[in-house]
Amino acid sequence: MPRVRLTAAAALLAFLAACGGSDSGGPHDTKGDEPAKLVEPRSGQCIGTEVPDGDDLAPDMTSVVQCSELHSYEIVAVVDIPADMLSGTTDTEKLARRTELATISGEDTELRKRLRTEVYSLCDGPFREATGLGQATVVKKSATEVGLKLPPGPVSQWYNLSPPKLWLKGTAQAICSFRFAPETEDDVVSKVTPIRSNTTNPAMSSYLSRKLPAGLRSCWDNTADKAVPCDGPHDQELMWIIDMKAVYGKDYLKGANLEDVKDADFTKLADACVEPYNQTGGHLAGRIGMGFRFFSGIPTTGTTLPIICVISSTEHKKLEVPTAYTTRF
């Protein structure tokens, strides 16, 4: 396997929490006075637009569309809120609890912390399954065991609550979805860019194939050390994140200089990165190799050590399109 040593720092992205509370179930139909039909969220739905919801944005459940049409969200799972996290007998009381659970700004209450740890954690598996990464293994460990997940890029893993009108009917749920906008580090909501799937299925289900639109992939110019569009020249493509301490043990690379890892450790890191790639039918050859990037600010003495696995030019030259794309899988 060609050797690629990539240790440039990458920013660790902040967790994007749920939307804020609002009494809006979605926009009104412009063709008349009747409100648009509110659809209950379910896995596999593609959502055309988004709607303001308190201090955040949420998928507009009146705009469910075919995935081949322009859409802003793809729902991957819908999770029930535990009954003991709910309260209130009147509509006002129920919506007040929803607002507490959903607001992302201000004081972080114990109830909101519990929502993230107990409910939103249930989204992790469905996010992996939606992209096909859920079936991957690394050193005979499952994707869940090694924390395999998507790298930072133009798609966010988004968490919301079911619309207020459904909440009042008793459908108190958390919605796990992909939002087609970059994640940010400071809770600033980036602008969504609607996309079309190349098939009738959700676009992210094509993550492990050439059918994934270039605009949903994460590419890097290593010379300039910045993210660049994947439909232009680039020398790295970010593939997935793996927790290397989960792979090789809690003491792996403890105290090591991540900017200059030893040859034996380089090989172990690259081997772990390439396993999911090989399992998808990928083949590294010639000037294409597997490397990795470290997150900045992550100590090697901690309990986790996430790294970003990347496909890269072994010659440190920009890969011209479509060459870079066709060598992906």
mmCIF file of C-alpha atoms in Angstrom:
data_model
loop_
_atom_site.group_PDB
_atom_site.id
_atom_site.type_symbol
_atom_site.label_atom_id
_atom_site.label_comp_id
_atom_site.label_asym_id
_atom_site.label_seq_id
_atom_site.Cartn_x
_atom_site.Cartn_y
_atom_site.Cartn_z
ATOM 1 C CA MET A 1 0.000 0.000 0.000
ATOM 2 C CA PRO A 2 1.400 3.460 -0.865
ATOM 3 C CA ARG A 3 2.481 5.445 2.165
ATOM 4 C CA VAL A 4 0.848 8.746 2.969
ATOM 5 C CA ARG A 5 1.630 10.655 6.144
ATOM 6 C CA LEU A 6 -1.024 13.270 6.823
ATOM 7 C CA THR A 7 -1.061 14.895 10.229
ATOM 8 C CA ALA A 8 -2.337 18.410 9.580
ATOM 9 C CA ALA A 9 -4.703 19.637 12.285
ATOM 10 C CA ALA A 10 -8.452 19.672 11.766
ATOM 11 C CA ALA A 11 -11.027 21.445 13.900
ATOM 12 C CA LEU A 12 -13.159 19.405 16.269
ATOM 13 C CA LEU A 13 -16.783 20.179 15.494
ATOM 14 C CA ALA A 14 -19.262 21.087 18.193
ATOM 15 C CA PHE A 15 -22.333 19.017 18.808
ATOM 16 C CA LEU A 16 -25.418 20.509 17.151
ATOM 17 C CA ALA A 17 -28.300 20.194 19.554
ATOM 18 C CA ALA A 18 -32.050 20.224 18.963
ATOM 19 C CA CYS A 19 -34.244 22.976 17.638
ATOM 20 C CA GLY A 20 -36.067 25.475 19.816
ATOM 21 C CA GLY A 21 -39.756 25.409 20.667
ATOM 22 C CA SER A 22 -42.357 26.976 18.411
ATOM 23 C CA ASP A 23 -46.098 26.669 17.913
ATOM 24 C CA SER A 24 -45.687 26.513 14.144
ATOM 25 C CA GLY A 25 -46.401 23.212 12.430
ATOM 26 C CA GLY A 26 -45.187 24.545 9.085
ATOM 27 C CA PRO A 27 -46.088 27.207 6.504
ATOM 28 C CA HIS A 28 -49.540 27.708 5.056
ATOM 29 C CA ASP A 29 -50.383 26.571 1.548
ATOM 30 C CA THR A 30 -50.047 29.548 -0.797
ATOM 31 C CA LYS A 31 -52.892 28.221 -2.951
ATOM 32 C CA GLY A 32 -55.550 28.852 -0.321
ATOM 33 C CA ASP A 33 -56.407 29.437 3.298
ATOM 34 C CA GLU A 34 -56.129 25.794 4.359
ATOM 35 C CA PRO A 35 -52.865 24.869 6.085
ATOM 36 C CA ALA A 36 -50.559 22.461 4.312
ATOM 37 C CA LYS A 37 -50.821 18.824 5.422
ATOM 38 C CA LEU A 38 -48.564 17.997 8.341
ATOM 39 C CA VAL A 39 -46.913 14.580 7.899
ATOM 40 C CA GLU A 40 -45.621 12.483 10.776
ATOM 41 C CA PRO A 41 -41.860 12.021 10.487
ATOM 42 C CA ARG A 42 -40.464 8.586 9.641
ATOM 43 C CA SER A 43 -37.187 7.072 8.507
ATOM 44 C CA GLY A 44 -36.378 7.459 4.808
ATOM 45 C CA GLN A 45 -38.339 10.629 4.189
ATOM 46 C CA CYS A 46 -36.797 13.475 2.208
ATOM 47 C CA ILE A 47 -37.900 16.944 3.333
ATOM 48 C CA GLY A 48 -38.006 19.789 0.855
ATOM 49 C CA THR A 49 -37.610 22.838 3.055
ATOM 50 C CA GLU A 50 -36.987 23.902 6.631
ATOM 51 C CA VAL A 51 -39.010 26.006 9.035
ATOM 52 C CA PRO A 52 -37.971 28.356 11.871
ATOM 53 C CA ASP A 53 -38.468 26.671 15.231
ATOM 54 C CA GLY A 54 -37.639 28.811 18.233
ATOM 55 C CA ASP A 55 -33.930 29.651 18.089
ATOM 56 C CA ASP A 56 -33.123 27.093 15.421
ATOM 57 C CA LEU A 57 -34.338 25.477 12.198
ATOM 58 C CA ALA A 58 -36.169 22.189 11.695
ATOM 59 C CA PRO A 59 -37.357 20.067 8.760
ATOM 60 C CA ASP A 60 -40.724 21.317 7.539
ATOM 61 C CA MET A 61 -42.977 18.274 7.852
ATOM 62 C CA THR A 62 -45.443 19.808 5.390
ATOM 63 C CA SER A 63 -42.873 19.532 2.586
ATOM 64 C CA VAL A 64 -42.164 15.781 2.252
ATOM 65 C CA VAL A 65 -40.974 15.137 -1.329
ATOM 66 C CA GLN A 66 -39.548 12.361 -3.467
ATOM 67 C CA CYS A 67 -35.816 12.052 -2.863
ATOM 68 C CA SER A 68 -35.161 12.680 -6.565
ATOM 69 C CA GLU A 69 -36.581 16.186 -6.018
ATOM 70 C CA LEU A 70 -34.721 19.036 -4.358
ATOM 71 C CA HIS A 71 -34.637 18.488 -0.609
ATOM 72 C CA SER A 72 -32.875 19.915 2.440
ATOM 73 C CA TYR A 73 -33.140 17.038 4.944
ATOM 74 C CA GLU A 74 -33.150 13.248 4.956
ATOM 75 C CA ILE A 75 -34.667 11.623 8.036
ATOM 76 C CA VAL A 76 -32.783 8.543 9.214
ATOM 77 C CA ALA A 77 -34.586 7.730 12.474
ATOM 78 C CA VAL A 78 -37.443 8.834 14.719
ATOM 79 C CA VAL A 79 -36.995 8.137 18.441
ATOM 80 C CA ASP A 80 -39.712 8.245 21.123
ATOM 81 C CA ILE A 81 -39.138 10.629 24.028
ATOM 82 C CA PRO A 82 -39.402 8.663 27.311
ATOM 83 C CA ALA A 83 -42.662 9.343 29.126
ATOM 84 C CA ASP A 84 -40.888 10.403 32.307
ATOM 85 C CA MET A 85 -39.245 13.260 30.414
ATOM 86 C CA LEU A 86 -42.634 14.719 29.552
ATOM 87 C CA SER A 87 -45.010 16.696 31.744
ATOM 88 C CA GLY A 88 -48.084 18.856 31.623
ATOM 89 C CA THR A 89 -51.811 18.378 31.180
ATOM 90 C CA THR A 90 -52.635 21.567 29.257
ATOM 91 C CA ASP A 91 -51.327 22.541 25.827
ATOM 92 C CA THR A 92 -49.411 25.416 27.398
ATOM 93 C CA GLU A 93 -47.660 23.111 29.864
ATOM 94 C CA LYS A 94 -46.811 20.552 27.168
ATOM 95 C CA LEU A 95 -45.333 23.187 24.872
ATOM 96 C CA ALA A 96 -43.350 24.670 27.760
ATOM 97 C CA ARG A 97 -41.710 21.282 28.304
ATOM 98 C CA ARG A 98 -41.023 20.942 24.577
ATOM 99 C CA THR A 99 -39.375 24.364 24.587
ATOM 100 C CA GLU A 100 -37.149 23.371 27.502
ATOM 101 C CA LEU A 101 -36.095 20.159 25.753
ATOM 102 C CA ALA A 102 -35.493 21.790 22.391
ATOM 103 C CA THR A 103 -33.866 25.163 23.083
ATOM 104 C CA ILE A 104 -30.150 25.241 22.208
ATOM 105 C CA SER A 105 -29.251 28.618 23.724
ATOM 106 C CA GLY A 106 -29.183 29.736 27.340
ATOM 107 C CA GLU A 107 -28.852 27.522 30.387
ATOM 108 C CA ASP A 108 -28.223 23.852 29.698
ATOM 109 C CA THR A 109 -30.736 22.182 32.021
ATOM 110 C CA GLU A 110 -30.403 18.671 33.387
ATOM 111 C CA LEU A 111 -33.385 17.602 31.296
ATOM 112 C CA ARG A 112 -31.755 18.818 28.090
ATOM 113 C CA LYS A 113 -28.502 17.063 28.990
ATOM 114 C CA ARG A 114 -30.448 13.867 29.541
ATOM 115 C CA LEU A 115 -32.162 14.260 26.159
ATOM 116 C CA ARG A 116 -28.785 14.369 24.431
ATOM 117 C CA THR A 117 -27.261 11.448 26.311
ATOM 118 C CA GLU A 118 -30.267 9.118 26.464
ATOM 119 C CA VAL A 119 -32.248 9.949 23.334
ATOM 120 C CA TYR A 120 -29.963 11.515 20.757
ATOM 121 C CA SER A 121 -27.346 8.828 21.360
ATOM 122 C CA LEU A 122 -29.895 6.443 19.846
ATOM 123 C CA CYS A 123 -29.347 8.303 16.554
ATOM 124 C CA ASP A 124 -25.714 7.185 16.255
ATOM 125 C CA GLY A 125 -26.482 3.705 14.931
ATOM 126 C CA PRO A 126 -29.117 4.858 12.408
ATOM 127 C CA PHE A 127 -26.715 7.502 11.049
ATOM 128 C CA ARG A 128 -24.165 4.752 10.359
ATOM 129 C CA GLU A 129 -26.787 2.419 8.904
ATOM 130 C CA ALA A 130 -28.152 5.144 6.603
ATOM 131 C CA THR A 131 -24.757 5.461 4.901
ATOM 132 C CA GLY A 132 -23.871 1.761 4.880
ATOM 133 C CA LEU A 133 -21.066 2.220 7.404
ATOM 134 C CA GLY A 134 -22.984 0.268 10.022
ATOM 135 C CA GLN A 135 -21.882 -3.032 8.449
ATOM 136 C CA ALA A 136 -18.174 -2.188 8.455
ATOM 137 C CA THR A 137 -15.676 -3.785 10.832
ATOM 138 C CA VAL A 138 -12.210 -2.694 11.971
ATOM 139 C CA VAL A 139 -9.811 -5.298 13.406
ATOM 140 C CA LYS A 140 -12.819 -7.594 13.947
ATOM 141 C CA LYS A 141 -14.660 -4.892 15.916
ATOM 142 C CA SER A 142 -18.008 -3.464 14.843
ATOM 143 C CA ALA A 143 -18.568 0.040 13.537
ATOM 144 C CA THR A 144 -20.315 0.873 16.802
ATOM 145 C CA GLU A 145 -17.404 -0.378 18.924
ATOM 146 C CA VAL A 146 -14.840 1.769 17.081
ATOM 147 C CA GLY A 147 -17.037 4.867 16.820
ATOM 148 C CA LEU A 148 -17.046 4.821 13.010
ATOM 149 C CA LYS A 149 -18.822 7.905 11.680
ATOM 150 C CA LEU A 150 -18.793 10.498 8.912
ATOM 151 C CA PRO A 151 -16.082 13.189 8.813
ATOM 152 C CA PRO A 152 -16.777 16.930 9.034
ATOM 153 C CA GLY A 153 -18.017 18.288 5.737
ATOM 154 C CA PRO A 154 -20.983 19.686 3.819
ATOM 155 C CA VAL A 155 -23.558 17.485 5.589
ATOM 156 C CA SER A 156 -24.620 17.876 9.233
ATOM 157 C CA GLN A 157 -26.099 15.285 11.544
ATOM 158 C CA TRP A 158 -29.173 17.154 12.770
ATOM 159 C CA TYR A 159 -31.382 16.642 15.818
ATOM 160 C CA ASN A 160 -34.886 18.060 16.285
ATOM 161 C CA LEU A 161 -38.139 17.378 18.060
ATOM 162 C CA SER A 162 -41.394 16.460 16.322
ATOM 163 C CA PRO A 163 -43.475 19.528 15.372
ATOM 164 C CA PRO A 164 -45.519 21.183 18.144
ATOM 165 C CA LYS A 165 -48.865 20.192 16.628
ATOM 166 C CA LEU A 166 -47.836 16.536 16.655
ATOM 167 C CA TRP A 167 -46.364 16.980 20.139
ATOM 168 C CA LEU A 168 -49.787 18.099 21.407
ATOM 169 C CA LYS A 169 -51.358 15.007 19.853
ATOM 170 C CA GLY A 170 -48.987 12.838 21.860
ATOM 171 C CA THR A 171 -46.307 12.242 19.213
ATOM 172 C CA ALA A 172 -43.380 13.389 21.353
ATOM 173 C CA GLN A 173 -40.360 12.262 19.376
ATOM 174 C CA ALA A 174 -36.810 13.189 18.437
ATOM 175 C CA ILE A 175 -35.978 13.327 14.723
ATOM 176 C CA CYS A 176 -32.496 12.299 13.556
ATOM 177 C CA SER A 177 -31.723 13.586 10.076
ATOM 178 C CA PHE A 178 -29.024 14.699 7.675
ATOM 179 C CA ARG A 179 -29.146 18.421 6.891
ATOM 180 C CA PHE A 180 -27.393 19.547 3.728
ATOM 181 C CA ALA A 181 -25.315 22.302 5.245
ATOM 182 C CA PRO A 182 -21.876 22.323 6.915
ATOM 183 C CA GLU A 183 -21.554 21.845 10.655
ATOM 184 C CA THR A 184 -20.154 24.765 12.635
ATOM 185 C CA GLU A 185 -18.134 25.115 15.818
ATOM 186 C CA ASP A 186 -20.177 27.796 17.582
ATOM 187 C CA ASP A 187 -23.858 26.899 17.065
ATOM 188 C CA VAL A 188 -24.119 29.360 14.163
ATOM 189 C CA VAL A 189 -26.554 27.717 11.760
ATOM 190 C CA SER A 190 -25.108 27.543 8.255
ATOM 191 C CA LYS A 191 -27.211 27.965 5.137
ATOM 192 C CA VAL A 192 -28.770 24.832 3.712
ATOM 193 C CA THR A 193 -28.143 23.868 0.079
ATOM 194 C CA PRO A 194 -30.940 21.603 -1.231
ATOM 195 C CA ILE A 195 -29.822 18.609 -3.316
ATOM 196 C CA ARG A 196 -31.351 15.904 -5.488
ATOM 197 C CA SER A 197 -30.623 12.213 -5.034
ATOM 198 C CA ASN A 198 -29.165 10.426 -8.042
ATOM 199 C CA THR A 199 -31.563 7.551 -7.321
ATOM 200 C CA THR A 200 -35.022 7.235 -5.805
ATOM 201 C CA ASN A 201 -33.386 6.546 -2.432
ATOM 202 C CA PRO A 202 -32.007 9.168 -0.023
ATOM 203 C CA ALA A 203 -28.707 10.608 -1.274
ATOM 204 C CA MET A 204 -26.740 9.602 1.820
ATOM 205 C CA SER A 205 -27.552 5.936 1.215
ATOM 206 C CA SER A 206 -25.082 6.233 -1.690
ATOM 207 C CA TYR A 207 -22.204 7.245 0.596
ATOM 208 C CA LEU A 208 -20.244 4.092 -0.212
ATOM 209 C CA SER A 209 -20.666 4.346 -3.980
ATOM 210 C CA ARG A 210 -19.838 6.557 -6.928
ATOM 211 C CA LYS A 211 -23.471 7.711 -6.984
ATOM 212 C CA LEU A 212 -22.919 9.998 -4.001
ATOM 213 C CA PRO A 213 -23.101 13.564 -5.368
ATOM 214 C CA ALA A 214 -19.734 15.320 -5.299
ATOM 215 C CA GLY A 215 -21.302 18.175 -3.336
ATOM 216 C CA LEU A 216 -21.919 15.856 -0.368
ATOM 217 C CA ARG A 217 -18.340 14.649 -0.123
ATOM 218 C CA SER A 218 -15.552 16.260 1.932
ATOM 219 C CA CYS A 219 -12.353 17.203 0.096
ATOM 220 C CA TRP A 220 -9.186 19.030 1.097
ATOM 221 C CA ASP A 221 -6.342 20.973 -0.453
ATOM 222 C CA ASN A 222 -3.420 19.827 1.682
ATOM 223 C CA THR A 223 -1.046 22.501 0.355
ATOM 224 C CA ALA A 224 -3.380 25.340 1.314
ATOM 225 C CA ASP A 225 -4.682 23.353 4.330
ATOM 226 C CA LYS A 226 -8.327 24.126 3.656
ATOM 227 C CA ALA A 227 -11.543 22.437 2.565
ATOM 228 C CA VAL A 228 -12.304 22.660 -1.156
ATOM 229 C CA PRO A 229 -15.166 21.452 -3.388
ATOM 230 C CA CYS A 230 -14.855 17.827 -4.498
ATOM 231 C CA ASP A 231 -15.846 18.646 -8.087
ATOM 232 C CA GLY A 232 -12.559 20.528 -8.544
ATOM 233 C CA PRO A 233 -8.864 19.715 -8.019
ATOM 234 C CA HIS A 234 -8.019 18.366 -4.559
ATOM 235 C CA ASP A 235 -5.427 16.031 -3.073
ATOM 236 C CA GLN A 236 -7.384 14.509 -0.182
ATOM 237 C CA GLU A 237 -10.870 13.166 0.384
ATOM 238 C CA LEU A 238 -12.097 12.703 3.950
ATOM 239 C CA MET A 239 -13.804 9.343 4.329
ATOM 240 C CA TRP A 240 -14.695 8.519 7.953
ATOM 241 C CA ILE A 241 -13.686 8.948 11.579
ATOM 242 C CA ILE A 242 -12.425 6.045 13.711
ATOM 243 C CA ASP A 243 -11.590 6.060 17.434
ATOM 244 C CA MET A 244 -8.152 4.454 17.471
ATOM 245 C CA LYS A 245 -8.152 3.829 21.212
ATOM 246 C CA ALA A 246 -11.313 1.773 20.725
ATOM 247 C CA VAL A 247 -9.460 -0.172 18.018
ATOM 248 C CA TYR A 248 -6.075 -0.738 19.696
ATOM 249 C CA GLY A 249 -6.653 -0.093 23.404
ATOM 250 C CA LYS A 250 -6.798 2.827 25.842
ATOM 251 C CA ASP A 251 -3.005 3.217 26.001
ATOM 252 C CA TYR A 252 -2.474 3.333 22.235
ATOM 253 C CA LEU A 253 -0.346 6.358 21.201
ATOM 254 C CA LYS A 254 -0.482 7.674 24.775
ATOM 255 C CA GLY A 255 2.013 10.513 24.986
ATOM 256 C CA ALA A 256 2.960 10.215 21.308
ATOM 257 C CA ASN A 257 3.749 13.137 19.017
ATOM 258 C CA LEU A 258 0.883 12.945 16.555
ATOM 259 C CA GLU A 259 2.721 15.163 14.106
ATOM 260 C CA ASP A 260 5.392 12.497 13.652
ATOM 261 C CA VAL A 261 4.105 9.030 14.521
ATOM 262 C CA LYS A 262 6.464 6.067 14.306
ATOM 263 C CA ASP A 263 6.433 3.908 11.183
ATOM 264 C CA ALA A 264 4.827 0.975 13.004
ATOM 265 C CA ASP A 265 2.038 3.205 14.324
ATOM 266 C CA PHE A 266 1.559 4.769 10.917
ATOM 267 C CA THR A 267 0.993 1.310 9.472
ATOM 268 C CA LYS A 268 -1.510 0.395 12.193
ATOM 269 C CA LEU A 269 -3.457 3.632 11.683
ATOM 270 C CA ALA A 270 -3.527 3.243 7.908
ATOM 271 C CA ASP A 271 -4.526 -0.433 8.172
ATOM 272 C CA ALA A 272 -7.499 0.460 10.376
ATOM 273 C CA CYS A 273 -8.531 3.235 7.980
ATOM 274 C CA VAL A 274 -8.349 1.065 4.892
ATOM 275 C CA GLU A 275 -10.425 -1.849 6.231
ATOM 276 C CA PRO A 276 -13.852 -0.247 5.620
ATOM 277 C CA TYR A 277 -12.604 0.896 2.216
ATOM 278 C CA ASN A 278 -11.641 -2.636 1.211
ATOM 279 C CA GLN A 279 -14.958 -3.968 2.468
ATOM 280 C CA THR A 280 -16.778 -1.688 0.005
ATOM 281 C CA GLY A 281 -14.811 -3.053 -2.932
ATOM 282 C CA GLY A 282 -12.371 -0.174 -3.066
ATOM 283 C CA HIS A 283 -8.871 -0.684 -4.428
ATOM 284 C CA LEU A 284 -5.879 1.520 -3.674
ATOM 285 C CA ALA A 285 -3.200 1.548 -6.336
ATOM 286 C CA GLY A 286 -0.702 3.774 -8.080
ATOM 287 C CA ARG A 287 -0.735 7.314 -6.802
ATOM 288 C CA ILE A 288 -3.772 6.838 -4.538
ATOM 289 C CA GLY A 289 -3.182 5.881 -0.890
ATOM 290 C CA MET A 290 -4.900 5.886 2.501
ATOM 291 C CA GLY A 291 -3.735 8.347 5.132
ATOM 292 C CA PHE A 292 -5.183 10.153 8.132
ATOM 293 C CA ARG A 293 -5.598 13.524 9.800
ATOM 294 C CA PHE A 294 -5.648 14.252 13.528
ATOM 295 C CA PHE A 295 -8.046 16.620 15.261
ATOM 296 C CA SER A 296 -6.384 19.559 16.968
ATOM 297 C CA GLY A 297 -6.721 19.811 20.723
ATOM 298 C CA ILE A 298 -7.419 16.106 21.323
ATOM 299 C CA PRO A 299 -4.950 14.814 23.960
ATOM 300 C CA THR A 300 -3.416 11.380 23.475
ATOM 301 C CA THR A 301 -3.885 10.788 27.204
ATOM 302 C CA GLY A 302 -7.683 10.801 26.941
ATOM 303 C CA THR A 303 -10.053 7.866 26.691
ATOM 304 C CA THR A 304 -10.690 8.390 22.962
ATOM 305 C CA LEU A 305 -8.491 9.256 19.993
ATOM 306 C CA PRO A 306 -10.594 9.993 16.909
ATOM 307 C CA ILE A 307 -8.773 10.365 13.600
ATOM 308 C CA ILE A 308 -10.058 11.215 10.142
ATOM 309 C CA CYS A 309 -9.221 8.629 7.483
ATOM 310 C CA VAL A 310 -8.517 10.145 4.067
ATOM 311 C CA ILE A 311 -7.804 9.009 0.534
ATOM 312 C CA SER A 312 -4.915 11.029 -0.809
ATOM 313 C CA SER A 313 -2.501 11.533 -3.631
ATOM 314 C CA THR A 314 0.712 9.747 -2.618
ATOM 315 C CA GLU A 315 2.608 12.235 -4.756
ATOM 316 C CA HIS A 316 1.083 15.209 -2.913
ATOM 317 C CA LYS A 317 -0.331 16.441 -6.203
ATOM 318 C CA LYS A 318 -3.871 17.634 -6.766
ATOM 319 C CA LEU A 319 -6.148 14.945 -8.148
ATOM 320 C CA GLU A 320 -7.981 16.200 -11.190
ATOM 321 C CA VAL A 321 -11.679 15.464 -11.597
ATOM 322 C CA PRO A 322 -12.995 12.971 -12.557
ATOM 323 C CA THR A 323 -9.895 10.908 -11.716
ATOM 324 C CA ALA A 324 -10.200 11.495 -7.964
ATOM 325 C CA TYR A 325 -13.857 10.549 -7.981
ATOM 326 C CA THR A 326 -13.539 7.355 -9.984
ATOM 327 C CA THR A 327 -10.743 6.091 -7.737
ATOM 328 C CA ARG A 328 -12.881 6.449 -4.626
ATOM 329 C CA PHE A 329 -14.625 3.085 -5.021
#
